[in-house]
Short mmCIF file of C-alpha atoms and ligand atoms in Angstrom, two decimals:
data_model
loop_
_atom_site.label_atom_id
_atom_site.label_comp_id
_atom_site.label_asym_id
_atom_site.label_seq_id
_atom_site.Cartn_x
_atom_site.Cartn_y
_atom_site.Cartn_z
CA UNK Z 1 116.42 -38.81 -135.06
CA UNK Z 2 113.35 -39.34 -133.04
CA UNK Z 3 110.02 -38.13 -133.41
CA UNK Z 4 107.89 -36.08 -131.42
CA UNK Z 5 104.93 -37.93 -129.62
CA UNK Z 6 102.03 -35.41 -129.01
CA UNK Z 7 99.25 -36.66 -126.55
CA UNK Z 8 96.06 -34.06 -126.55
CA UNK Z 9 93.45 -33.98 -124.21
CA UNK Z 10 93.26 -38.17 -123.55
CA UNK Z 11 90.70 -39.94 -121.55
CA UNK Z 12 90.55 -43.11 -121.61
CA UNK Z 13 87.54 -45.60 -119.29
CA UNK Z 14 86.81 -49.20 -119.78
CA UNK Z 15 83.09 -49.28 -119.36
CA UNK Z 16 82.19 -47.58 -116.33
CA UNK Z 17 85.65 -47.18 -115.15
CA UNK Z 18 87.67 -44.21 -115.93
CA UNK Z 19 91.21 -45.10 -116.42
CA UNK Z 20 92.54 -41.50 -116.55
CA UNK Z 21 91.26 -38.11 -118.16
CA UNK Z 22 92.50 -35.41 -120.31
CA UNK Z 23 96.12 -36.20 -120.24
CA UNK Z 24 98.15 -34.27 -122.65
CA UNK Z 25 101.79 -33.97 -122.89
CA UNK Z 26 104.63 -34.10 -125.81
CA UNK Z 27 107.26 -36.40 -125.44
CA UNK Z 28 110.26 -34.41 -126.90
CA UNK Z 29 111.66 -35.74 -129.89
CA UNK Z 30 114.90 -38.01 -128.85
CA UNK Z 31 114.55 -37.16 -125.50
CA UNK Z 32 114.03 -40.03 -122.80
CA UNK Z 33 111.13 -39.89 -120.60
CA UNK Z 34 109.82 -41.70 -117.74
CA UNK Z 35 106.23 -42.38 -116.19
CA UNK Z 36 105.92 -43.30 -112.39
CA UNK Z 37 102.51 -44.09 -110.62
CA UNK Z 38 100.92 -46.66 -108.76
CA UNK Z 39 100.03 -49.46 -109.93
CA UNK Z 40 96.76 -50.30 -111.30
CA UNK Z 41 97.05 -46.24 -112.25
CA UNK Z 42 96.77 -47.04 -116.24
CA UNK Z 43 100.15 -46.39 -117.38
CA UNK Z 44 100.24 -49.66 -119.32
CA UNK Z 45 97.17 -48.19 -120.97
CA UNK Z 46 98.83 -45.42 -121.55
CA UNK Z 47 101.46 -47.51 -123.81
CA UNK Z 48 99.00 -49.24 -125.21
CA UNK Z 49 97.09 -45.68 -126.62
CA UNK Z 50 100.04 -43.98 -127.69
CA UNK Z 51 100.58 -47.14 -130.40
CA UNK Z 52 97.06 -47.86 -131.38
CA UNK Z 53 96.47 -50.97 -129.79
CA UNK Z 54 93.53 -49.48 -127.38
CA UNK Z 55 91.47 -46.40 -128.39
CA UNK Z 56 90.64 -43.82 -125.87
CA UNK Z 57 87.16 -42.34 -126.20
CA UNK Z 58 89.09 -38.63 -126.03
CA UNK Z 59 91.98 -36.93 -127.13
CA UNK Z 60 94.51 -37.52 -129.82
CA UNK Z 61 97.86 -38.80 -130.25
CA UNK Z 62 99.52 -37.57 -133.00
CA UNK Z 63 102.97 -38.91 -135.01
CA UNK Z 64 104.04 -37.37 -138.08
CA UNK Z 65 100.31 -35.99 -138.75
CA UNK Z 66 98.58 -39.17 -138.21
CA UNK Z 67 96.12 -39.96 -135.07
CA UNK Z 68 96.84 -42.90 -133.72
CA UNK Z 69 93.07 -42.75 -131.93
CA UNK Z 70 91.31 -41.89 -135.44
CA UNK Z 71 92.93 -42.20 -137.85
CA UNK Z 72 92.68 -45.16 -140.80
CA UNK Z 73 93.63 -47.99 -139.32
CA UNK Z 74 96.35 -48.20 -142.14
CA UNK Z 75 97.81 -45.17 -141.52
CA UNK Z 76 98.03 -46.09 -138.02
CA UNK Z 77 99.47 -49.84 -138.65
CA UNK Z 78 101.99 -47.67 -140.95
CA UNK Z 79 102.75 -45.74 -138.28
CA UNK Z 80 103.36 -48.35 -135.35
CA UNK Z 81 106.46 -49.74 -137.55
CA UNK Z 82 108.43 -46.25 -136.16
CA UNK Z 83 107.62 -47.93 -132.67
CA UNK Z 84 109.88 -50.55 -130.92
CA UNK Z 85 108.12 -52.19 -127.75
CA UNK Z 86 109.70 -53.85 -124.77
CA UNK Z 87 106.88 -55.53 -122.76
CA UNK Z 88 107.14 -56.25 -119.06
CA UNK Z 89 107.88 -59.91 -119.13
CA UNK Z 90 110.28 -59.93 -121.78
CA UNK Z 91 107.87 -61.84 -124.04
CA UNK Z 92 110.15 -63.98 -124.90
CA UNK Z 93 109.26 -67.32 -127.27
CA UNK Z 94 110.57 -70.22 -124.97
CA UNK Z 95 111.44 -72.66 -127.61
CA UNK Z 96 112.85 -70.54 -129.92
CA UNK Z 97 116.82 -69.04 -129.60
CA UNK Z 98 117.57 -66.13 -128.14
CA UNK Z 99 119.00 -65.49 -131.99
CA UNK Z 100 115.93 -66.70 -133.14
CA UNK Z 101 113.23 -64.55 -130.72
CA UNK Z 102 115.77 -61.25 -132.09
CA UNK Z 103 115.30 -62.21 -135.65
CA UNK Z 104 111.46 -62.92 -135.41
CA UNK Z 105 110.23 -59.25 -136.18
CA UNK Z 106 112.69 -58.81 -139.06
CA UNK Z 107 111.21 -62.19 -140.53
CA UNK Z 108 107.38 -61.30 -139.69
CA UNK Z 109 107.52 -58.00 -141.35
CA UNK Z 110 109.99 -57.55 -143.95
CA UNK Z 111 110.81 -59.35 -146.65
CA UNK Z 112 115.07 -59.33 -145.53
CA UNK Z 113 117.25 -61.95 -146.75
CA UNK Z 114 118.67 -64.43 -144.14
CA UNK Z 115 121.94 -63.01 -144.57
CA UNK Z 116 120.61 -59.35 -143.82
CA UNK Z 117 118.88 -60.68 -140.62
CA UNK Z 118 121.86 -62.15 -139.58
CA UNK Z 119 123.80 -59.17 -139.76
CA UNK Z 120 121.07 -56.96 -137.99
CA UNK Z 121 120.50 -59.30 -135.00
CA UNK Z 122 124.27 -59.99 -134.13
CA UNK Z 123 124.52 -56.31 -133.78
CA UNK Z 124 121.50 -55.64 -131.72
CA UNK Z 125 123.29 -58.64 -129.72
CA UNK Z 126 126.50 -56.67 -129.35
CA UNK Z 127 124.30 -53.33 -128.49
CA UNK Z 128 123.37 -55.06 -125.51
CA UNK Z 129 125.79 -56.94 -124.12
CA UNK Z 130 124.70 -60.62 -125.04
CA UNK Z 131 127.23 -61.58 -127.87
CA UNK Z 132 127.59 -65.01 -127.08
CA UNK Z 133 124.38 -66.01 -125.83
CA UNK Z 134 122.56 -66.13 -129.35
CA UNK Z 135 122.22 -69.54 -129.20
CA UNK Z 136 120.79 -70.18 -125.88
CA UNK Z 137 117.27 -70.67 -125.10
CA UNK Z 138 115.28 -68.17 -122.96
CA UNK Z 139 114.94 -70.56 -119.67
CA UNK Z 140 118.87 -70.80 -119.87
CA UNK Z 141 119.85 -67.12 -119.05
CA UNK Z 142 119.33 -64.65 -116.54
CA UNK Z 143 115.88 -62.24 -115.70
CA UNK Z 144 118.28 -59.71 -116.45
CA UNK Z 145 119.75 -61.49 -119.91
CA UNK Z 146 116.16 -61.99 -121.28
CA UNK Z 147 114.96 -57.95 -120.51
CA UNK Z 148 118.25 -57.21 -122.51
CA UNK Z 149 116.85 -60.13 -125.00
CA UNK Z 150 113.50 -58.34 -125.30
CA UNK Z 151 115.22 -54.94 -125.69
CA UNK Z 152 117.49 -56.43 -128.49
CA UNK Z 153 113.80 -57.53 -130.23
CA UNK Z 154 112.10 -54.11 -129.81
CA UNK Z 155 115.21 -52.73 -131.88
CA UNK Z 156 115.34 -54.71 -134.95
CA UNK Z 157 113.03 -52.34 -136.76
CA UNK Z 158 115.14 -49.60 -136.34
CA UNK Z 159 112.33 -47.83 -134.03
CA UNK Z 160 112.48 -44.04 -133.76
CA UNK Z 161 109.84 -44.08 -130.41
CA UNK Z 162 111.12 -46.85 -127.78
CA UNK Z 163 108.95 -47.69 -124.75
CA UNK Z 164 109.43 -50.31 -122.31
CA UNK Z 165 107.26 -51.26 -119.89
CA UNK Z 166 108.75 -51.92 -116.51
CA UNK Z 167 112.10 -52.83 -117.75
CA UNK Z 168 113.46 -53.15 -114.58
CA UNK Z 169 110.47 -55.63 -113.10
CA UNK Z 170 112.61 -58.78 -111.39
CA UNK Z 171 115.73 -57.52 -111.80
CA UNK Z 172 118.47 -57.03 -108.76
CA UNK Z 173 120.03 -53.32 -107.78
CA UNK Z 174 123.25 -53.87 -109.53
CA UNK Z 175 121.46 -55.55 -113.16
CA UNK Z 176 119.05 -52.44 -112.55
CA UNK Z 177 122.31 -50.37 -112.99
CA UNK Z 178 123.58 -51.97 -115.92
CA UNK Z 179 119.95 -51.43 -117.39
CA UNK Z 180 120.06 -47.48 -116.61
CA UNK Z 181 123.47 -47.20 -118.37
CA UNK Z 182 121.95 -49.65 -121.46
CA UNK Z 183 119.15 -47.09 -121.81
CA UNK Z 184 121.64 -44.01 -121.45
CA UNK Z 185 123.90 -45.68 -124.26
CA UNK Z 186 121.07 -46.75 -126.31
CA UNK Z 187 119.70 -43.58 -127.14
CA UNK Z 188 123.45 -42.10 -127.20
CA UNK Z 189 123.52 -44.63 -130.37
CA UNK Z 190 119.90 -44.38 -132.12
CA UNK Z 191 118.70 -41.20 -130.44
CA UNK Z 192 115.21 -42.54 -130.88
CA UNK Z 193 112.23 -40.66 -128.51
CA UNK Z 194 111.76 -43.18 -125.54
CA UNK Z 195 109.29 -43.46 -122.53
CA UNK Z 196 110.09 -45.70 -119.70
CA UNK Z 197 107.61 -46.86 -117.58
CA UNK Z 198 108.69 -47.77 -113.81
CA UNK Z 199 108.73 -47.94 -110.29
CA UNK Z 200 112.03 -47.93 -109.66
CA UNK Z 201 113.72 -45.07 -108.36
CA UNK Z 202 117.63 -45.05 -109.62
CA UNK Z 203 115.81 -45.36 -112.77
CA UNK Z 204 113.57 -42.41 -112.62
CA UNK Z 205 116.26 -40.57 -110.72
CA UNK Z 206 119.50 -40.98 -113.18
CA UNK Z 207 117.72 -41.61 -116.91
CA UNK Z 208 115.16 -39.42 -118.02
CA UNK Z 209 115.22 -36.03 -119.44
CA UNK Z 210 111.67 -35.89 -118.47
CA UNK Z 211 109.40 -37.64 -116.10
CA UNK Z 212 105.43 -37.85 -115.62
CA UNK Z 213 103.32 -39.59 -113.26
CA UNK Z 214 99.70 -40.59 -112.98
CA UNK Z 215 97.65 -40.69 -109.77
CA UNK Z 216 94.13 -40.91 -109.26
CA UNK Z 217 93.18 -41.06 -112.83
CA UNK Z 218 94.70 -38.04 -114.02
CA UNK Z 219 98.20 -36.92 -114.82
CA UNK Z 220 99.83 -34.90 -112.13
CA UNK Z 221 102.87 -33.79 -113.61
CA UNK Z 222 104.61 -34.23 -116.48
CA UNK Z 223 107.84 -31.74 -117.61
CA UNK Z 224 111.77 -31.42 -117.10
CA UNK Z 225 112.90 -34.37 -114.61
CA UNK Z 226 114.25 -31.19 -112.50
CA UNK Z 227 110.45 -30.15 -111.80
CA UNK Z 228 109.37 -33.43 -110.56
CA UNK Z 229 112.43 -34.27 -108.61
CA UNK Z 230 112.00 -30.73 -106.75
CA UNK Z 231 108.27 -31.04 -106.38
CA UNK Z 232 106.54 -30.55 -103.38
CA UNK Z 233 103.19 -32.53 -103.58
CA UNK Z 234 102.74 -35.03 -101.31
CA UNK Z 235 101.99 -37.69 -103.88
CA UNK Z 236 105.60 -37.36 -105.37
CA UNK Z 237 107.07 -36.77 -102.73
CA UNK Z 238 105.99 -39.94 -101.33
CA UNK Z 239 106.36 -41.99 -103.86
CA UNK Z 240 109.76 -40.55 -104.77
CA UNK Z 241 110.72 -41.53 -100.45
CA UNK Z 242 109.17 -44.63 -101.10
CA UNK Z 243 107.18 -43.78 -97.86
CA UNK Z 244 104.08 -45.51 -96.89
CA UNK Z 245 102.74 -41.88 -95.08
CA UNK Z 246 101.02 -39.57 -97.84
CA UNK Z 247 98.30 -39.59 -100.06
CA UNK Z 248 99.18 -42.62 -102.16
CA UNK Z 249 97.25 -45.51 -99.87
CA UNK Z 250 96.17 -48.95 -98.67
CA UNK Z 251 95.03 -50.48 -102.13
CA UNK Z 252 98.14 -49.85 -103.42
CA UNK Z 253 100.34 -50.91 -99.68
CA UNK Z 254 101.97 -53.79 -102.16
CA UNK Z 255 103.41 -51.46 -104.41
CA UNK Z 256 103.90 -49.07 -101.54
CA UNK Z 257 106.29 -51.94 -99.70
CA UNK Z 258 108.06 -52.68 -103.17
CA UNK Z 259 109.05 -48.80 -103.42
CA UNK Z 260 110.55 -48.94 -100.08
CA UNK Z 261 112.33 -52.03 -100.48
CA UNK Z 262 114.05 -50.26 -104.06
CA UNK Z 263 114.34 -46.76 -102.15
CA UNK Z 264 117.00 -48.72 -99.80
CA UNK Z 265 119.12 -49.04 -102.54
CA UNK Z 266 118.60 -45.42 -103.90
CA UNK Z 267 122.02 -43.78 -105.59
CA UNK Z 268 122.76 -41.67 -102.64
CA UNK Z 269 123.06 -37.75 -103.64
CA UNK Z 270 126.51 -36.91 -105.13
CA UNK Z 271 128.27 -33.93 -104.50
CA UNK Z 272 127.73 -30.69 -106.64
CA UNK Z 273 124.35 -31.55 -108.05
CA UNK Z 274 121.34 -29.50 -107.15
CA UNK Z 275 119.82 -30.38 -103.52
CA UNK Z 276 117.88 -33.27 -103.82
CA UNK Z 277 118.40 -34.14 -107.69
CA UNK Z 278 121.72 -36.64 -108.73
CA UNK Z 279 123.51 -35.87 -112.12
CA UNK Z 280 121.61 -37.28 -115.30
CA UNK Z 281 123.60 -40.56 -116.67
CA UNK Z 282 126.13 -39.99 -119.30
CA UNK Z 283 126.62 -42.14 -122.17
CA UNK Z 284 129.96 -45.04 -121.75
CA UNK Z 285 132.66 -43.40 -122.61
CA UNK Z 286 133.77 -44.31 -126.29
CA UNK Z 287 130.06 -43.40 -127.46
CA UNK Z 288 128.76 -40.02 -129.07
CA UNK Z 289 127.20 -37.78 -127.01
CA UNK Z 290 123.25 -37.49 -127.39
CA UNK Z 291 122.07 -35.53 -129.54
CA UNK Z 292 118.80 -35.10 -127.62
CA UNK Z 293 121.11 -33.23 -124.95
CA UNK Z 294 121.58 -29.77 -126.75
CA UNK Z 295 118.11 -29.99 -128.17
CA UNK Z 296 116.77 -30.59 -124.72
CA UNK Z 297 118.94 -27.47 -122.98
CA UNK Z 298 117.50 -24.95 -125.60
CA UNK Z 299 113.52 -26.14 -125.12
CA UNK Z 300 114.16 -26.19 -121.21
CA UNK Z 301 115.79 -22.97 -120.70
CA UNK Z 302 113.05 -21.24 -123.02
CA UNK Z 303 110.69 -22.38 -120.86
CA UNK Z 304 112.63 -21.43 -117.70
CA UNK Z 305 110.24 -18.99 -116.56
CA UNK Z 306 106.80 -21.26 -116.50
CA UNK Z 307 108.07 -23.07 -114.49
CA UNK Z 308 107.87 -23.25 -110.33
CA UNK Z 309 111.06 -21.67 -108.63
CA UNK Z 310 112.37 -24.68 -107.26
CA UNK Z 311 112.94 -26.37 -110.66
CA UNK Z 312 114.23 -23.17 -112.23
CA UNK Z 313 116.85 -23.25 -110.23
CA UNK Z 314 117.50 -26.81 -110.49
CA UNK Z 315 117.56 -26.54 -114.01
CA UNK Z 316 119.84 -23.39 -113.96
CA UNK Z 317 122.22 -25.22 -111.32
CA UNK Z 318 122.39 -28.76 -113.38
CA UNK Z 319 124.00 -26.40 -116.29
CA UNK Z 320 125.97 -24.15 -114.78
CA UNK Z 321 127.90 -27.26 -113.63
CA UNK Z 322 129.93 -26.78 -116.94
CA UNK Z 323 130.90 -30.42 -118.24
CA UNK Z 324 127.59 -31.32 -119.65
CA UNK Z 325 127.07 -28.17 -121.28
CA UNK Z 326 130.65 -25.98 -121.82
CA UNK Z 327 129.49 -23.41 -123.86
CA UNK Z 328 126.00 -22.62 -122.31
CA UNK Z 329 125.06 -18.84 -121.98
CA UNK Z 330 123.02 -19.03 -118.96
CA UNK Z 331 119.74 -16.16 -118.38
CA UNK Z 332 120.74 -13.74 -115.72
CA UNK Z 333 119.91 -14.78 -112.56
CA UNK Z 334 116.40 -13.64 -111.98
CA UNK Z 335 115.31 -13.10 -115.40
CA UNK Z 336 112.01 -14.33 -116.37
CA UNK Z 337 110.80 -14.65 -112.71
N1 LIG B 1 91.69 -54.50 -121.83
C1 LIG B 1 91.20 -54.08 -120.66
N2 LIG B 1 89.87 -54.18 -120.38
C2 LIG B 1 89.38 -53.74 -119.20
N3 LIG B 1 90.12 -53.20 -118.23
C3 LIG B 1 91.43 -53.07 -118.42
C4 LIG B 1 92.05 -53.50 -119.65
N4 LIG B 1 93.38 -53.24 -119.57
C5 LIG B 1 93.57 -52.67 -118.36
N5 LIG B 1 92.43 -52.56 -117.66
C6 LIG B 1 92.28 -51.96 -116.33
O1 LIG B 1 92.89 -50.67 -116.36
C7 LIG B 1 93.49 -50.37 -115.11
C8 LIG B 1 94.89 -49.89 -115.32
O2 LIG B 1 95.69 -50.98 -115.74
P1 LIG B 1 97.23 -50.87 -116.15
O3 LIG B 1 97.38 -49.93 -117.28
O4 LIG B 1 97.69 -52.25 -116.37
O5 LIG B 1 97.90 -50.23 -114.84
P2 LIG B 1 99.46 -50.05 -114.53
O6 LIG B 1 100.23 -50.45 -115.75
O7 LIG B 1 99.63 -48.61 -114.17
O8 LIG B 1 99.76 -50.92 -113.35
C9 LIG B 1 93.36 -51.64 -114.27
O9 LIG B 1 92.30 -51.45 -113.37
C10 LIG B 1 93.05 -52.72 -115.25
O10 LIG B 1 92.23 -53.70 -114.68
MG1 LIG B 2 101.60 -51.97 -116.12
#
């Protein structure tokens, strides 16, 4: 099972320029997040704190007890083996195989026999739909093969915390589909804590559990995906419309024109969700359910009454629509308001 991720208090500057400040929030162990903002808004950074790789001059992160800010930097190296990453680009060697980029964690950092690898790669292949395609090179597939390529890498280690960075980054409507579903299915199968950085908006709408977003060097919101999805401040609001009116301006029109462009294609609202918020992807059928699901109901609904009316009732109304959640005794209406 995943692991809780526990961010305290963060602030993070290059030089003279602050990145963001005091940004705390606890990804929910096996839960799947997401993390929306502007570009340029640090949310790469962000990644790159939670596993070590840059140190913020504040805050902690903290996994299993350790500090991934201050800790020894052997605890922390110890630590970053939980972690599976799937960069933006893919990253993907262009000489080697597709086998051959899979298997190159497994060979860098453990000690596995070649038979052992073999077994572990084809069925990170099979996880993600490229069984077949081992043996081709990088510049021979699809945008969308080779993000399903890198995903397939950032799981050989058996990774309890997932994040990928812009997964979606190049990739059509329809392959951004399939890649919602993988994401759904993946942590049906491994139920390991992931955060998902994007801009795209069928993402953010159908995957998480939970959703953040930075703006303006600080954290605006981060919580249940029915608070931000119900929100009222203009910055969400805007960027969830993909509109170029609002608070989110000119040095960011590029990403501004790219939002619009995706919110064209937005999943249109189904029937019998909550105004405003579509149903939360289920896993393919054939795979367990996720186990993050009934852990996630209990935390949410005992924190019901923190949080702002709109969500509440979002929340209450996305489980009192019975299939995802048969047995749920819901709080009397009103209670804890
Ligand atoms: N290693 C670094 N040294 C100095 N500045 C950096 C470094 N990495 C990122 N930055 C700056 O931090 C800001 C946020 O970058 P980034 O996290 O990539 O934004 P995002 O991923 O949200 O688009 C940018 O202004 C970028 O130039
Ligand atoms: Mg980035």
């Amino acid at each position: 099972m995943g692991i809780e991720v526990v961010v305290e208090g963060l602030t993070m500057s290059f030089g003279k320029q602050n990145i963001w400040q005091d940004v705390t929030l606890t990804l929910p162990a096996g839960e799947v997040s997401v993390m929306l903002g502007p570009s340029g808004t640090g949310k790469t950074v962000f990644l790159k704190s939670l596993i070590g790789l840059l140190k913020p001059q504040q805050g902690r992160v903290l996994i299993n007890g350790v500090d991934m800010v201050s800790s020894p930097e052997r605890d922390i190296y110890e630590t970053r083996k939980l972690f599976g990453l799937m960069f933006q680009d893919g990253a993907l060697f262009g000489s080697m195989t597709l086998f051959d980029n899979i298997a190159f964690p497994l060979r860098e950092h453990t000690r596995k026999r070649e038979s052992e690898i073999r077994r572990i790669v084809m069925e990170r292949i099979e996880l993600v739909g490229l069984l077949g395609a081992e043996g081709k090179l990088p510049g021979e597939i699809s945008g969308g093969m080779r993000k399903r390529a890198g995903l397939a890498r950032a799981l050989v280690l058996d990774p309890q915390i997932v994040l990928c960075d812009e997964p979606d980054s190049g990739l059509d409507p329809v392959r951004t589909a399939y890649l919602s579903q993988l994401l759904i299915d993946l942590n049906a199968r491994i139920d390991a804590t992931m955060l998902i950085v994007t801009h795209n908006l069928d993402i953010a709408a159908t995957v998480p559990d939970n959703m953040g977003m930075f703006f303006r060097r600080n954290l605006v919101t981060f919580g249940p995906r029915e608070v931000l999805l119900t929100s009222d401040e203009p910055v969400v609001t805007q960027f969830l419309a993909g509109r170029r009116e609002g608070p989110i301006g000119m040095s960011e029109e590029k990403d501004a024109a790219l939002l619009a462009a995706e919110s064209a294609h937005a999943a249109p609202h189904r029937a019998g969700g909550p105004p405003g918020i579509v149903p939360q992807l289920e896993p393919s059928p054939g795979l367990p359910p996720r186990a993050a699901v009934a852990r996630r109901r209990e935390r949410v609904l005992g924190m019901l009454d923190q949080l702002p009316p709109a969500a509440r009732a979002a929340i209450r109304d996305t489980y009192a629509r019975g299939a995802a959640a048969p047995t749920l005794t819901m709080p009397a209406p009103g209670s804890g308001s």
